PDB file of C-alpha atoms in Angstrom:
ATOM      1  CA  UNK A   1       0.000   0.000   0.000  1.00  0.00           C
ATOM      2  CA  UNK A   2       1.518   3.209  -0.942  1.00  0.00           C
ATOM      3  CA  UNK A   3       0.718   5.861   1.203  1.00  0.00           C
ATOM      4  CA  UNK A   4       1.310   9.808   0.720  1.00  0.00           C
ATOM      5  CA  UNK A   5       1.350  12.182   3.471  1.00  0.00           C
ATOM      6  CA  UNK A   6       2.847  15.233   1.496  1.00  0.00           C
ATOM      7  CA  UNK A   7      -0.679  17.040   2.522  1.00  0.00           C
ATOM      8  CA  UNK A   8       0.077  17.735   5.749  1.00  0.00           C
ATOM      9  CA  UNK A   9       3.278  19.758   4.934  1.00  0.00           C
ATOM     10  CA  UNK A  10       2.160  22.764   7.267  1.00  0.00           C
ATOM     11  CA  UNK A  11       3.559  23.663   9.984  1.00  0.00           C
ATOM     12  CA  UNK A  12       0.809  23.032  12.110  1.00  0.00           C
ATOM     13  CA  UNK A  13       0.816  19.525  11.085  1.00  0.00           C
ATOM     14  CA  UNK A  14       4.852  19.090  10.868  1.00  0.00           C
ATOM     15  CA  UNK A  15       5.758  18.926  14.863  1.00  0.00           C
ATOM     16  CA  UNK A  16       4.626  19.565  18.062  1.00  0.00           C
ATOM     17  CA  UNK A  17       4.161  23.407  18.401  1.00  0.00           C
ATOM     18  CA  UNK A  18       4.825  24.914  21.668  1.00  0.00           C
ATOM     19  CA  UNK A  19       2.748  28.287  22.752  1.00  0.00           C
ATOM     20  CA  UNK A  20       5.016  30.543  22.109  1.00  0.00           C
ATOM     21  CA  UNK A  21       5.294  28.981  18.723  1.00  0.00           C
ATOM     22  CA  UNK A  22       1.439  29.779  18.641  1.00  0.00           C
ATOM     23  CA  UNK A  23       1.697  33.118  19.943  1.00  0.00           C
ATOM     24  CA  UNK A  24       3.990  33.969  17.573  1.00  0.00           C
ATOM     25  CA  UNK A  25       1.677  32.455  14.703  1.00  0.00           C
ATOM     26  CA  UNK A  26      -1.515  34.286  16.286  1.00  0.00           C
ATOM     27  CA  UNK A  27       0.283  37.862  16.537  1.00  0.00           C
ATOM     28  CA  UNK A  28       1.653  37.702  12.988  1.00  0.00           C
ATOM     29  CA  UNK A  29      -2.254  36.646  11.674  1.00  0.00           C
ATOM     30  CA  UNK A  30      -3.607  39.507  13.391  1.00  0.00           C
ATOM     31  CA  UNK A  31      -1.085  42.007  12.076  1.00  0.00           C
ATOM     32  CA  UNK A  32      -1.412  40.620   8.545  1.00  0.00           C
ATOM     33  CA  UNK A  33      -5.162  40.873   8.757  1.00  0.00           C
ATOM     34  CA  UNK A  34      -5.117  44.152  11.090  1.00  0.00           C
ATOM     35  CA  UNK A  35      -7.738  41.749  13.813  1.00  0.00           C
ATOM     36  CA  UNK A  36      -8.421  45.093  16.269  1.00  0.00           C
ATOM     37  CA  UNK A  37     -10.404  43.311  18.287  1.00  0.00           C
ATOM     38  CA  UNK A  38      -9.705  39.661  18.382  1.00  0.00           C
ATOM     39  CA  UNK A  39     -12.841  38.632  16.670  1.00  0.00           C
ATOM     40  CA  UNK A  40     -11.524  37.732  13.592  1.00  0.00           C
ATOM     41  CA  UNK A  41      -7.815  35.816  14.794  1.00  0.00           C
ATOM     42  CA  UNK A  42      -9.895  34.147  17.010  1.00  0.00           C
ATOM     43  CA  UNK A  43     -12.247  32.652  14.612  1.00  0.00           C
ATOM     44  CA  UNK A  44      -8.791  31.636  12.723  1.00  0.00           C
ATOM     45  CA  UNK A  45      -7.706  29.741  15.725  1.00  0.00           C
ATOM     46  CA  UNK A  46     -10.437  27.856  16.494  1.00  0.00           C
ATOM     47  CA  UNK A  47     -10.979  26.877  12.086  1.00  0.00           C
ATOM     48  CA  UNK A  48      -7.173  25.650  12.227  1.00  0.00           C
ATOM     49  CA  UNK A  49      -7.880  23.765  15.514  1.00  0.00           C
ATOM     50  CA  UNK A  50     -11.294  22.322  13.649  1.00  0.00           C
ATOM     51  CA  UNK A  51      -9.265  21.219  10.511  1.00  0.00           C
ATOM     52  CA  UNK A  52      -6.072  19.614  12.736  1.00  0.00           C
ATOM     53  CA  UNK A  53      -9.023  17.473  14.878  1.00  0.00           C
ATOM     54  CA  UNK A  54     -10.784  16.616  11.308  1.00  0.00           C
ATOM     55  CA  UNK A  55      -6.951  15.506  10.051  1.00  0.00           C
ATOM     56  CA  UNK A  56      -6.350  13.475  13.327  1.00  0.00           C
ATOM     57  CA  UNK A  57      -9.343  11.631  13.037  1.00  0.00           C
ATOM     58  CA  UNK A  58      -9.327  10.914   9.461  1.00  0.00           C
ATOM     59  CA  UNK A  59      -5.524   9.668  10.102  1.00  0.00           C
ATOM     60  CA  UNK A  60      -6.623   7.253  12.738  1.00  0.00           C
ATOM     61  CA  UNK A  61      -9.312   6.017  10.884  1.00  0.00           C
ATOM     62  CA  UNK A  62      -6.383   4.755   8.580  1.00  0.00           C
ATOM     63  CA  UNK A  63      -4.333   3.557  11.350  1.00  0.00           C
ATOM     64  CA  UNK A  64      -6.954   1.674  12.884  1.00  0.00           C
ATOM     65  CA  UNK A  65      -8.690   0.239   9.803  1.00  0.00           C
ATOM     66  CA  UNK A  66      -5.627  -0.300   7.022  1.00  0.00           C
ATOM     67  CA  UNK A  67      -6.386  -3.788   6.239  1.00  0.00           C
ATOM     68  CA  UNK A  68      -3.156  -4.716   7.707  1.00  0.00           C
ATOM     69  CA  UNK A  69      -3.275  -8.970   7.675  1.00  0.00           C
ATOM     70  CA  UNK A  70       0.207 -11.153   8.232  1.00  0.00           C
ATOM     71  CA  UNK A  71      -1.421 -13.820   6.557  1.00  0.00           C
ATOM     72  CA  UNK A  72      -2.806 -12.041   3.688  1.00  0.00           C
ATOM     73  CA  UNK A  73      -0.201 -11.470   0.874  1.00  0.00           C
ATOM     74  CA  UNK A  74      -2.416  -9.891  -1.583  1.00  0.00           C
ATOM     75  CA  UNK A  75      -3.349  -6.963   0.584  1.00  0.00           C
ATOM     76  CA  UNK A  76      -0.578  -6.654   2.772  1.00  0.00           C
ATOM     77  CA  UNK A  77      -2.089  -2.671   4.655  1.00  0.00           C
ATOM     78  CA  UNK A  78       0.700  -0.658   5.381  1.00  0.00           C
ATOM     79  CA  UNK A  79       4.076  -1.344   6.795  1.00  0.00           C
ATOM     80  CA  UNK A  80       4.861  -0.817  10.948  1.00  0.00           C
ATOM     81  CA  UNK A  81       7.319   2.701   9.565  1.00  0.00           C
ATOM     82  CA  UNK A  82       4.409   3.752   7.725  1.00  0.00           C
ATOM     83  CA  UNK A  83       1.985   3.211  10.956  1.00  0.00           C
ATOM     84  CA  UNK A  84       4.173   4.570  13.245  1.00  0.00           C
ATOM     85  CA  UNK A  85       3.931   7.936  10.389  1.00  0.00           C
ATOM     86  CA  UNK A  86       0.341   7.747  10.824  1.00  0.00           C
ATOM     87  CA  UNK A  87       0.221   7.778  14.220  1.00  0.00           C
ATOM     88  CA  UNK A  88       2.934   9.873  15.126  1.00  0.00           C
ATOM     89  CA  UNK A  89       1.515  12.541  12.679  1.00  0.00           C
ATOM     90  CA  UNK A  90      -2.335  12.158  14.141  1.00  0.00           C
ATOM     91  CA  UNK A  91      -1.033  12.697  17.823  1.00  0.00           C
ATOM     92  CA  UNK A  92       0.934  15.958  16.613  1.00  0.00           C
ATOM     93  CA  UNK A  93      -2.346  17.197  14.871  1.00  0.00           C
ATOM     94  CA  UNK A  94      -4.882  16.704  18.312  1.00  0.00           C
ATOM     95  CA  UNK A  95      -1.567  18.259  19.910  1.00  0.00           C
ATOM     96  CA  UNK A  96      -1.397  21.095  18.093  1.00  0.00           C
ATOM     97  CA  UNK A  97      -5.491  21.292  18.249  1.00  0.00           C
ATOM     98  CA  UNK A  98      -5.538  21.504  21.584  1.00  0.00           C
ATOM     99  CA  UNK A  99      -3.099  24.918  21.331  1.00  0.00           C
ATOM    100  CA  UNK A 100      -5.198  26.339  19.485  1.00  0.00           C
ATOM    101  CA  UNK A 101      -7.889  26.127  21.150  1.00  0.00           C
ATOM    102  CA  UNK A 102      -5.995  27.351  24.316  1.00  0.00           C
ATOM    103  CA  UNK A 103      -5.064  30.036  22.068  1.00  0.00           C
ATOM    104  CA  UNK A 104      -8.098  31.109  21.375  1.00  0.00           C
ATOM    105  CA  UNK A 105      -9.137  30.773  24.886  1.00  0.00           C
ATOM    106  CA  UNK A 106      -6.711  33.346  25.718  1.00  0.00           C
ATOM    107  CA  UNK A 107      -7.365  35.626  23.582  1.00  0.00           C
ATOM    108  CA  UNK A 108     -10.084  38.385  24.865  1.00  0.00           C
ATOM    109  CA  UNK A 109     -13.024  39.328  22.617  1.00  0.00           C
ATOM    110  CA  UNK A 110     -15.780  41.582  23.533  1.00  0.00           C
ATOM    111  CA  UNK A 111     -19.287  41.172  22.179  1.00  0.00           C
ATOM    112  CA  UNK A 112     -20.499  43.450  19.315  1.00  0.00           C
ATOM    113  CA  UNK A 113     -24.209  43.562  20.393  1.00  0.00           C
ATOM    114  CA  UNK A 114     -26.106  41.789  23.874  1.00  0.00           C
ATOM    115  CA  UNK A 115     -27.465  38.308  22.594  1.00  0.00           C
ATOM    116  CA  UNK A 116     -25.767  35.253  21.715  1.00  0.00           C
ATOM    117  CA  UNK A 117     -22.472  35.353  20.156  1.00  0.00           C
ATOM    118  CA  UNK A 118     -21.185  31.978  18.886  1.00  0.00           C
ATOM    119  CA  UNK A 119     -17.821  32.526  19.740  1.00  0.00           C
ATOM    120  CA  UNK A 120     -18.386  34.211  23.940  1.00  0.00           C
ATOM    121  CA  UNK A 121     -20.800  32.534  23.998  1.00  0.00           C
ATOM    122  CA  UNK A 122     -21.100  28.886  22.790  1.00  0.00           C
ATOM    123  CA  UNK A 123     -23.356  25.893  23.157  1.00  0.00           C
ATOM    124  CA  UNK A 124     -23.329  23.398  25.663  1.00  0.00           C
ATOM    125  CA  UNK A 125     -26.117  21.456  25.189  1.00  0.00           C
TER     126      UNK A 125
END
């Protein structure tokens, strides 16, 4: 089984990110994009943490169901290097996730109107 991982070339994706690293990443969005009032990095933060849970996930639905059967030579799944890739890279994505969403947590925003806001504000049903 060949298998490709050149898709998650990011850095998010590439190693374990430490919060500075994030901080760094968060302050550089919000200059790039002029984010006065948090609203908008935010929003960022939480999308990228969204998309690295979605990529763990799908990555250990492929480490857990690869077809991978000693006996089987015709569909021999993928080799123990190529699962230890898979894994290693879906731990590094809920990793970085979970920075993000700290991130984000850290980050103030104030509400534009009274009501619900989605992001102050969100369900917990």
């Amino acid at each position: 089984m060949t298998l490709d991982l050149s898709g998650y070339d990011r850095p998010e994706y590439r190693g374990c990110l430490t919060a500075r690293d994030l901080t760094r990443h968060s302050d550089q969005y919000a200059l790039t994009y002029l984010c006065t009032d948090n609203r908008a990095l935010v929003a960022h933060l939480l999308q990228t943490a969204a998309d690295l849970m979605l990529g763990a996930q799908t990555l250990m639905k492929l480490f857990l169901i690869d077809g991978y059967d000693s006996s089987c030579d015709t569909n021999p799944g993928l080799t123990e290097a190529q699962r230890l890739q898979v894994l290693t890279l879906a731990s590094t994505c809920a990793y970085n996730a979970t920075l993000f969403v700290q991130e984000a947590q850290r980050r103030r925003i104030r509400r534009v109107a009274t009501g619900w806001d989605p992001i102050t504000t969100p369900v917990t049903a």
